[in-house]
mmCIF file of C-alpha atoms in Angstrom:
data_model
loop_
_atom_site.group_PDB
_atom_site.id
_atom_site.type_symbol
_atom_site.label_atom_id
_atom_site.label_comp_id
_atom_site.label_asym_id
_atom_site.label_seq_id
_atom_site.Cartn_x
_atom_site.Cartn_y
_atom_site.Cartn_z
ATOM 1 C CA MET A 890 12.795 -153.569 -17.554
ATOM 2 C CA PRO A 891 11.765 -155.734 -20.564
ATOM 3 C CA PHE A 892 13.107 -159.254 -20.684
ATOM 4 C CA ASP A 893 16.220 -159.509 -22.841
ATOM 5 C CA SER A 894 17.690 -162.949 -23.524
ATOM 6 C CA ASP A 895 20.866 -161.297 -24.892
ATOM 7 C CA PHE A 896 21.484 -159.664 -21.498
ATOM 8 C CA PRO A 897 22.028 -162.890 -19.534
ATOM 9 C CA ARG A 898 21.094 -163.227 -15.900
ATOM 10 C CA GLU A 899 20.610 -166.341 -13.825
ATOM 11 C CA PHE A 900 18.303 -166.716 -10.838
ATOM 12 C CA HIS A 901 18.170 -169.480 -8.274
ATOM 13 C CA ALA A 902 15.979 -169.712 -5.172
ATOM 14 C CA ALA A 903 17.041 -172.087 -2.405
ATOM 15 C CA PRO A 904 16.676 -172.710 1.338
ATOM 16 C CA LEU A 905 18.853 -170.461 3.496
ATOM 17 C CA VAL A 906 21.179 -173.335 4.411
ATOM 18 C CA ARG A 907 22.466 -173.402 0.821
ATOM 19 C CA LEU A 908 24.496 -170.294 1.596
ATOM 20 C CA ALA A 909 26.833 -172.467 3.665
ATOM 21 C CA PRO A 910 26.837 -176.008 2.254
ATOM 22 C CA ASP A 911 30.409 -176.662 3.435
ATOM 23 C CA GLY A 912 30.135 -175.203 6.926
ATOM 24 C CA GLY A 913 29.051 -172.168 8.934
ATOM 25 C CA TRP A 914 32.320 -170.389 8.152
ATOM 26 C CA GLN A 915 30.934 -169.644 4.688
ATOM 27 C CA THR A 916 28.605 -167.028 6.174
ATOM 28 C CA ARG A 917 30.253 -166.232 9.532
ATOM 29 C CA LEU A 918 33.504 -164.941 8.006
ATOM 30 C CA ALA A 919 33.506 -161.507 6.349
ATOM 31 C CA HIS A 920 33.561 -162.000 2.581
ATOM 32 C CA SER A 921 32.068 -160.894 -0.722
ATOM 33 C CA ARG A 922 30.363 -162.926 -3.445
ATOM 34 C CA CYS A 923 29.949 -162.623 -7.183
ATOM 35 C CA ASP A 924 26.160 -163.107 -6.963
ATOM 36 C CA HIS A 925 23.538 -160.650 -5.750
ATOM 37 C CA LEU A 926 21.635 -162.101 -2.777
ATOM 38 C CA LEU A 927 18.093 -161.511 -1.544
ATOM 39 C CA ILE A 928 17.620 -163.206 1.829
ATOM 40 C CA TRP A 929 14.205 -163.729 3.441
ATOM 41 C CA ILE A 930 14.169 -164.733 7.125
ATOM 42 C CA SER A 931 10.969 -166.631 7.935
ATOM 43 C CA ARG A 932 12.005 -167.885 11.372
ATOM 44 C CA GLY A 933 14.641 -167.118 14.008
ATOM 45 C CA GLN A 934 17.174 -164.361 14.420
ATOM 46 C CA GLY A 935 20.889 -163.658 14.207
ATOM 47 C CA ARG A 936 23.644 -161.084 13.760
ATOM 48 C CA LEU A 937 24.543 -159.376 10.502
ATOM 49 C CA PHE A 938 27.612 -157.440 9.392
ATOM 50 C CA LEU A 939 26.711 -155.432 6.296
ATOM 51 C CA ASN A 940 27.995 -152.305 4.616
ATOM 52 C CA GLY A 941 30.444 -151.593 7.435
ATOM 53 C CA GLU A 942 27.918 -151.935 10.266
ATOM 54 C CA GLN A 943 26.904 -154.672 12.682
ATOM 55 C CA ARG A 944 23.248 -155.185 13.567
ATOM 56 C CA GLY A 945 20.774 -157.818 14.635
ATOM 57 C CA PHE A 946 18.036 -159.263 12.460
ATOM 58 C CA GLY A 947 14.920 -161.220 13.259
ATOM 59 C CA LEU A 948 11.748 -162.734 11.915
ATOM 60 C CA HIS A 949 10.482 -161.359 8.579
ATOM 61 C CA SER A 950 13.730 -159.561 7.823
ATOM 62 C CA VAL A 951 14.744 -159.014 4.213
ATOM 63 C CA ILE A 952 18.431 -158.534 3.412
ATOM 64 C CA PHE A 953 19.649 -157.525 -0.021
ATOM 65 C CA ILE A 954 23.388 -157.860 -0.680
ATOM 66 C CA PRO A 955 24.699 -156.678 -4.077
ATOM 67 C CA ALA A 956 27.617 -158.588 -5.571
ATOM 68 C CA GLY A 957 30.978 -157.396 -4.293
ATOM 69 C CA THR A 958 29.674 -156.252 -0.890
ATOM 70 C CA LEU A 959 31.634 -157.283 2.200
ATOM 71 C CA TRP A 960 29.303 -159.057 4.629
ATOM 72 C CA SER A 961 28.927 -161.839 7.162
ATOM 73 C CA ALA A 962 26.029 -163.310 9.090
ATOM 74 C CA ASP A 963 25.626 -165.545 12.083
ATOM 75 C CA PHE A 964 22.353 -167.355 11.486
ATOM 76 C CA GLY A 965 21.032 -168.779 14.742
ATOM 77 C CA ARG A 966 20.228 -172.473 15.116
ATOM 78 C CA GLN A 967 16.515 -171.842 14.744
ATOM 79 C CA CYS A 968 16.950 -169.535 11.744
ATOM 80 C CA LEU A 969 15.046 -170.546 8.611
ATOM 81 C CA GLY A 970 14.467 -168.747 5.365
ATOM 82 C CA GLN A 971 15.053 -168.528 1.655
ATOM 83 C CA VAL A 972 17.763 -166.990 -0.494
ATOM 84 C CA LEU A 973 17.473 -165.767 -4.056
ATOM 85 C CA MET A 974 20.851 -165.815 -5.830
ATOM 86 C CA MET A 975 21.128 -163.649 -8.938
ATOM 87 C CA SER A 976 24.134 -163.566 -11.255
ATOM 88 C CA GLY A 977 24.891 -161.131 -14.037
ATOM 89 C CA PRO A 978 24.044 -157.414 -14.193
ATOM 90 C CA LEU A 979 21.995 -156.022 -11.327
ATOM 91 C CA LEU A 980 18.304 -156.276 -12.135
ATOM 92 C CA PRO A 981 16.348 -153.029 -11.687
ATOM 93 C CA PRO A 982 14.650 -152.034 -9.474
ATOM 94 C CA PHE A 983 16.990 -153.740 -6.970
ATOM 95 C CA PRO A 984 19.030 -151.035 -5.215
ATOM 96 C CA GLU A 985 22.754 -150.642 -5.844
ATOM 97 C CA GLU A 986 23.435 -150.410 -2.092
ATOM 98 C CA PRO A 987 22.931 -153.143 0.558
ATOM 99 C CA VAL A 988 19.553 -153.064 2.304
ATOM 100 C CA HIS A 989 18.195 -154.564 5.519
ATOM 101 C CA LYS A 990 14.482 -154.089 6.213
ATOM 102 C CA ARG A 991 11.675 -155.806 8.076
ATOM 103 C CA PHE A 992 8.335 -156.591 6.463
ATOM 104 C CA ALA A 993 5.845 -155.682 9.173
ATOM 105 C CA SER A 994 2.427 -156.480 7.721
ATOM 106 C CA LEU A 995 1.075 -159.973 7.126
ATOM 107 C CA GLN A 996 0.067 -159.003 3.589
ATOM 108 C CA GLU A 997 3.630 -157.945 2.731
ATOM 109 C CA GLN A 998 5.089 -161.096 4.265
ATOM 110 C CA THR A 999 2.679 -163.351 2.405
ATOM 111 C CA SER A 1000 3.332 -161.574 -0.882
ATOM 112 C CA LEU A 1001 7.130 -161.891 -0.625
ATOM 113 C CA ALA A 1002 6.903 -165.535 0.441
ATOM 114 C CA GLY A 1003 4.696 -166.107 -2.593
ATOM 115 C CA HIS A 1004 7.340 -164.702 -4.926
ATOM 116 C CA PHE A 1005 9.969 -167.075 -3.529
ATOM 117 C CA GLU A 1006 7.616 -170.044 -3.842
ATOM 118 C CA ALA A 1007 6.694 -169.135 -7.421
ATOM 119 C CA ILE A 1008 10.353 -168.796 -8.415
ATOM 120 C CA SER A 1009 11.106 -172.220 -6.911
ATOM 121 C CA ARG A 1010 8.208 -173.783 -8.821
ATOM 122 C CA GLU A 1011 9.256 -172.192 -12.105
ATOM 123 C CA GLN A 1012 12.873 -173.284 -11.827
ATOM 124 C CA ALA A 1013 11.804 -176.822 -10.912
ATOM 125 C CA ALA A 1014 9.244 -177.204 -13.730
ATOM 126 C CA ARG A 1015 11.141 -175.269 -16.425
ATOM 127 C CA GLU A 1016 8.104 -174.883 -18.607
ATOM 128 C CA PRO A 1017 8.236 -172.653 -21.710
ATOM 129 C CA HIS A 1018 9.239 -169.067 -20.864
ATOM 130 C CA TRP A 1019 10.036 -170.023 -17.283
ATOM 131 C CA ASN A 1020 13.010 -167.661 -17.232
ATOM 132 C CA ARG A 1021 10.789 -164.725 -18.151
ATOM 133 C CA ALA A 1022 8.416 -165.642 -15.351
ATOM 134 C CA VAL A 1023 11.279 -165.880 -12.858
ATOM 135 C CA GLN A 1024 12.642 -162.477 -13.849
ATOM 136 C CA ALA A 1025 9.170 -160.952 -13.473
ATOM 137 C CA ARG A 1026 8.860 -162.415 -9.970
ATOM 138 C CA CYS A 1027 12.297 -161.083 -9.061
ATOM 139 C CA GLU A 1028 11.293 -157.610 -10.206
ATOM 140 C CA LEU A 1029 8.140 -157.779 -8.080
ATOM 141 C CA ALA A 1030 10.226 -158.807 -5.059
ATOM 142 C CA ALA A 1031 12.509 -155.830 -5.718
ATOM 143 C CA VAL A 1032 9.521 -153.480 -5.884
ATOM 144 C CA ALA A 1033 8.260 -154.836 -2.558
ATOM 145 C CA LEU A 1034 11.691 -154.231 -1.031
ATOM 146 C CA GLN A 1035 11.893 -150.670 -2.355
ATOM 147 C CA ARG A 1036 8.436 -149.840 -1.012
ATOM 148 C CA GLN A 1037 9.399 -150.698 2.549
ATOM 149 C CA PRO A 1038 10.400 -147.688 4.639
ATOM 150 C CA GLY A 1039 13.930 -147.765 5.969
ATOM 151 C CA ALA A 1040 16.208 -145.666 8.098
ATOM 152 C CA ALA A 1041 18.007 -143.148 5.922
ATOM 153 C CA GLY A 1042 20.052 -141.265 8.459
ATOM 154 C CA LYS A 1043 23.074 -139.221 7.496
ATOM 155 C CA GLN A 1044 26.352 -141.122 7.632
ATOM 156 C CA THR A 1045 28.989 -140.012 10.071
ATOM 157 C CA ALA A 1046 32.625 -139.616 9.055
ATOM 158 C CA ALA A 1047 33.424 -142.790 10.998
ATOM 159 C CA GLN A 1048 30.752 -144.775 9.151
ATOM 160 C CA ARG A 1049 32.000 -143.509 5.795
ATOM 161 C CA LEU A 1050 35.543 -144.537 6.690
ATOM 162 C CA CYS A 1051 34.514 -148.037 7.771
ATOM 163 C CA ARG A 1052 32.500 -148.517 4.588
ATOM 164 C CA ALA A 1053 35.373 -147.298 2.436
ATOM 165 C CA TYR A 1054 37.702 -149.793 4.122
ATOM 166 C CA CYS A 1055 35.205 -152.615 3.622
ATOM 167 C CA GLN A 1056 34.895 -151.720 -0.064
ATOM 168 C CA ARG A 1057 38.683 -151.901 -0.412
ATOM 169 C CA ILE A 1058 39.085 -155.301 1.204
ATOM 170 C CA ALA A 1059 36.094 -156.789 -0.609
ATOM 171 C CA GLY A 1060 38.064 -156.601 -3.854
ATOM 172 C CA PRO A 1061 40.211 -159.382 -5.306
ATOM 173 C CA GLN A 1062 43.489 -157.562 -4.566
ATOM 174 C CA ALA A 1063 42.763 -156.955 -0.879
ATOM 175 C CA GLY A 1064 45.389 -159.393 0.347
ATOM 176 C CA GLN A 1065 48.164 -157.699 -1.596
ATOM 177 C CA PHE A 1066 48.203 -154.981 1.082
ATOM 178 C CA SER A 1067 48.453 -155.044 4.865
ATOM 179 C CA MET A 1068 45.874 -153.369 7.084
ATOM 180 C CA ALA A 1069 48.333 -150.516 7.671
ATOM 181 C CA GLU A 1070 48.763 -150.044 3.909
ATOM 182 C CA HIS A 1071 44.987 -149.930 3.458
ATOM 183 C CA ALA A 1072 44.848 -147.290 6.213
ATOM 184 C CA THR A 1073 47.501 -145.224 4.463
ATOM 185 C CA ALA A 1074 45.544 -145.390 1.204
ATOM 186 C CA LEU A 1075 42.528 -144.038 3.116
ATOM 187 C CA ASN A 1076 44.641 -141.219 4.626
ATOM 188 C CA VAL A 1077 44.204 -142.351 8.231
ATOM 189 C CA THR A 1078 46.405 -144.061 10.793
ATOM 190 C CA PRO A 1079 46.068 -147.798 11.474
ATOM 191 C CA THR A 1080 45.101 -146.967 15.072
ATOM 192 C CA HIS A 1081 42.247 -144.714 13.964
ATOM 193 C CA LEU A 1082 41.011 -147.224 11.385
ATOM 194 C CA THR A 1083 41.088 -149.990 13.997
ATOM 195 C CA ARG A 1084 39.089 -147.900 16.466
ATOM 196 C CA VAL A 1085 36.493 -146.891 13.873
ATOM 197 C CA CYS A 1086 35.951 -150.448 12.588
ATOM 198 C CA LYS A 1087 35.670 -151.834 16.104
ATOM 199 C CA ALA A 1088 32.992 -149.289 16.979
ATOM 200 C CA ALA A 1089 30.954 -149.688 13.778
ATOM 201 C CA ALA A 1090 31.442 -153.343 12.892
ATOM 202 C CA GLY A 1091 32.279 -154.938 16.237
ATOM 203 C CA LYS A 1092 35.551 -156.189 14.715
ATOM 204 C CA THR A 1093 38.902 -154.538 14.206
ATOM 205 C CA ALA A 1094 40.171 -153.638 10.750
ATOM 206 C CA ALA A 1095 42.810 -156.374 10.998
ATOM 207 C CA THR A 1096 40.184 -158.962 11.957
ATOM 208 C CA LEU A 1097 38.008 -158.048 8.974
ATOM 209 C CA LEU A 1098 40.952 -158.414 6.614
ATOM 210 C CA THR A 1099 41.944 -161.722 8.201
ATOM 211 C CA GLU A 1100 38.397 -163.075 7.847
ATOM 212 C CA ARG A 1101 38.236 -161.985 4.231
ATOM 213 C CA GLN A 1102 41.538 -163.732 3.483
ATOM 214 C CA LEU A 1103 40.557 -166.869 5.365
ATOM 215 C CA HIS A 1104 37.225 -167.127 3.557
ATOM 216 C CA ALA A 1105 38.873 -166.642 0.162
ATOM 217 C CA ALA A 1106 41.546 -169.222 0.992
ATOM 218 C CA ARG A 1107 39.107 -171.880 2.191
ATOM 219 C CA THR A 1108 36.865 -171.290 -0.814
ATOM 220 C CA LEU A 1109 39.731 -171.769 -3.275
ATOM 221 C CA LEU A 1110 40.976 -174.844 -1.424
ATOM 222 C CA ILE A 1111 37.658 -176.676 -1.664
ATOM 223 C CA SER A 1112 36.385 -175.373 -5.014
ATOM 224 C CA SER A 1113 39.491 -175.427 -7.190
ATOM 225 C CA GLU A 1114 42.358 -177.704 -8.171
ATOM 226 C CA LEU A 1115 44.929 -174.915 -7.843
ATOM 227 C CA PRO A 1116 48.159 -175.941 -6.121
ATOM 228 C CA ILE A 1117 48.511 -174.536 -2.626
ATOM 229 C CA ARG A 1118 51.478 -172.373 -3.660
ATOM 230 C CA ASP A 1119 49.355 -170.771 -6.411
ATOM 231 C CA ILE A 1120 46.512 -170.037 -3.969
ATOM 232 C CA ALA A 1121 49.028 -168.462 -1.601
ATOM 233 C CA ALA A 1122 50.414 -166.261 -4.374
ATOM 234 C CA ARG A 1123 46.961 -165.258 -5.621
ATOM 235 C CA LEU A 1124 45.927 -164.105 -2.130
ATOM 236 C CA GLY A 1125 49.095 -162.141 -1.501
ATOM 237 C CA PHE A 1126 50.932 -164.436 0.889
ATOM 238 C CA GLY A 1127 54.719 -164.198 0.701
ATOM 239 C CA SER A 1128 55.220 -167.951 0.566
ATOM 240 C CA ALA A 1129 53.382 -171.247 0.667
ATOM 241 C CA ALA A 1130 54.873 -171.840 4.122
ATOM 242 C CA TYR A 1131 53.411 -168.583 5.475
ATOM 243 C CA PHE A 1132 50.043 -169.463 3.911
ATOM 244 C CA THR A 1133 50.127 -172.894 5.564
ATOM 245 C CA ARG A 1134 50.850 -171.347 8.974
ATOM 246 C CA PHE A 1135 47.980 -168.893 8.479
ATOM 247 C CA ILE A 1136 45.471 -171.619 7.625
ATOM 248 C CA THR A 1137 46.623 -173.931 10.416
ATOM 249 C CA GLN A 1138 46.490 -171.153 13.011
ATOM 250 C CA HIS A 1139 42.906 -170.223 12.166
ATOM 251 C CA THR A 1140 41.399 -173.635 11.393
ATOM 252 C CA GLY A 1141 43.515 -176.205 13.195
ATOM 253 C CA GLU A 1142 44.112 -178.007 9.901
ATOM 254 C CA SER A 1143 46.652 -177.680 7.119
ATOM 255 C CA PRO A 1144 45.528 -176.460 3.671
ATOM 256 C CA SER A 1145 45.817 -179.980 2.259
ATOM 257 C CA GLY A 1146 43.913 -181.336 5.255
ATOM 258 C CA LEU A 1147 41.033 -178.908 4.669
ATOM 259 C CA ARG A 1148 40.923 -179.874 1.016
ATOM 260 C CA VAL A 1149 40.797 -183.593 1.782
ATOM 261 C CA SER A 1150 38.174 -183.150 4.521
ATOM 262 C CA ALA A 1151 35.889 -181.166 2.211
ATOM 263 C CA ARG A 1152 36.057 -183.842 -0.471
ATOM 264 C CA ARG A 1153 35.133 -186.571 1.995
ATOM 265 C CA LYS A 1154 31.851 -184.853 2.899
ATOM 266 C CA PRO A 1155 28.762 -186.463 1.354
ATOM 267 C CA GLN A 1156 27.238 -184.326 -1.383
#
């Protein structure tokens, strides 16, 4: 796709740790983001929840997560890598669906690592036309991802249901409905939805919704100046008191305590 400065996109390459600058909860809890993410694992292994399924990942894995996708990842202590964060419209030829693949050959690994390094150099130097160069490198990384073979098995009814539920709770209005209400909207019973999510994702439907709410709450507490009662209302909690109990139960701290602790951390 030709470069178009009137069709704004932003790209930023960073070490993997930048996905969770305020703590491991930022990746371990199920959540969605407004940026598209291309993750390159150069060392270590971990567990990934993506597109309604749980799986392991290891060395030389590439994970593409389109904006709005529900996901979580437990990056092991020895896990190292890079992440490319892309805002704005999805850049072709990146796929519209989440992807997890492994680059097997040394040539493929070296080529992808080279794209990440070149993007980092361009964004640091910011020489004339650097943004065009970065977009070109991103497109090459997307081509490399598309060329990799991947499992394309037919989805089962259970997998389709779990993915549909994850798509519902990834949205901004997820907290306005209980797990049972989400199940009703999907024309299944809460018991069936719970069983399906547990089998596919390793977590129950209620747990996924709780994680999504907790991640959204903690993010708003540390990144905004919104009063706690407004955050509670935005996320669908019946009262500020109920929201406070929810946060304290799952973190051991009050909402105001989390906010103060985050601001005391060195930047």
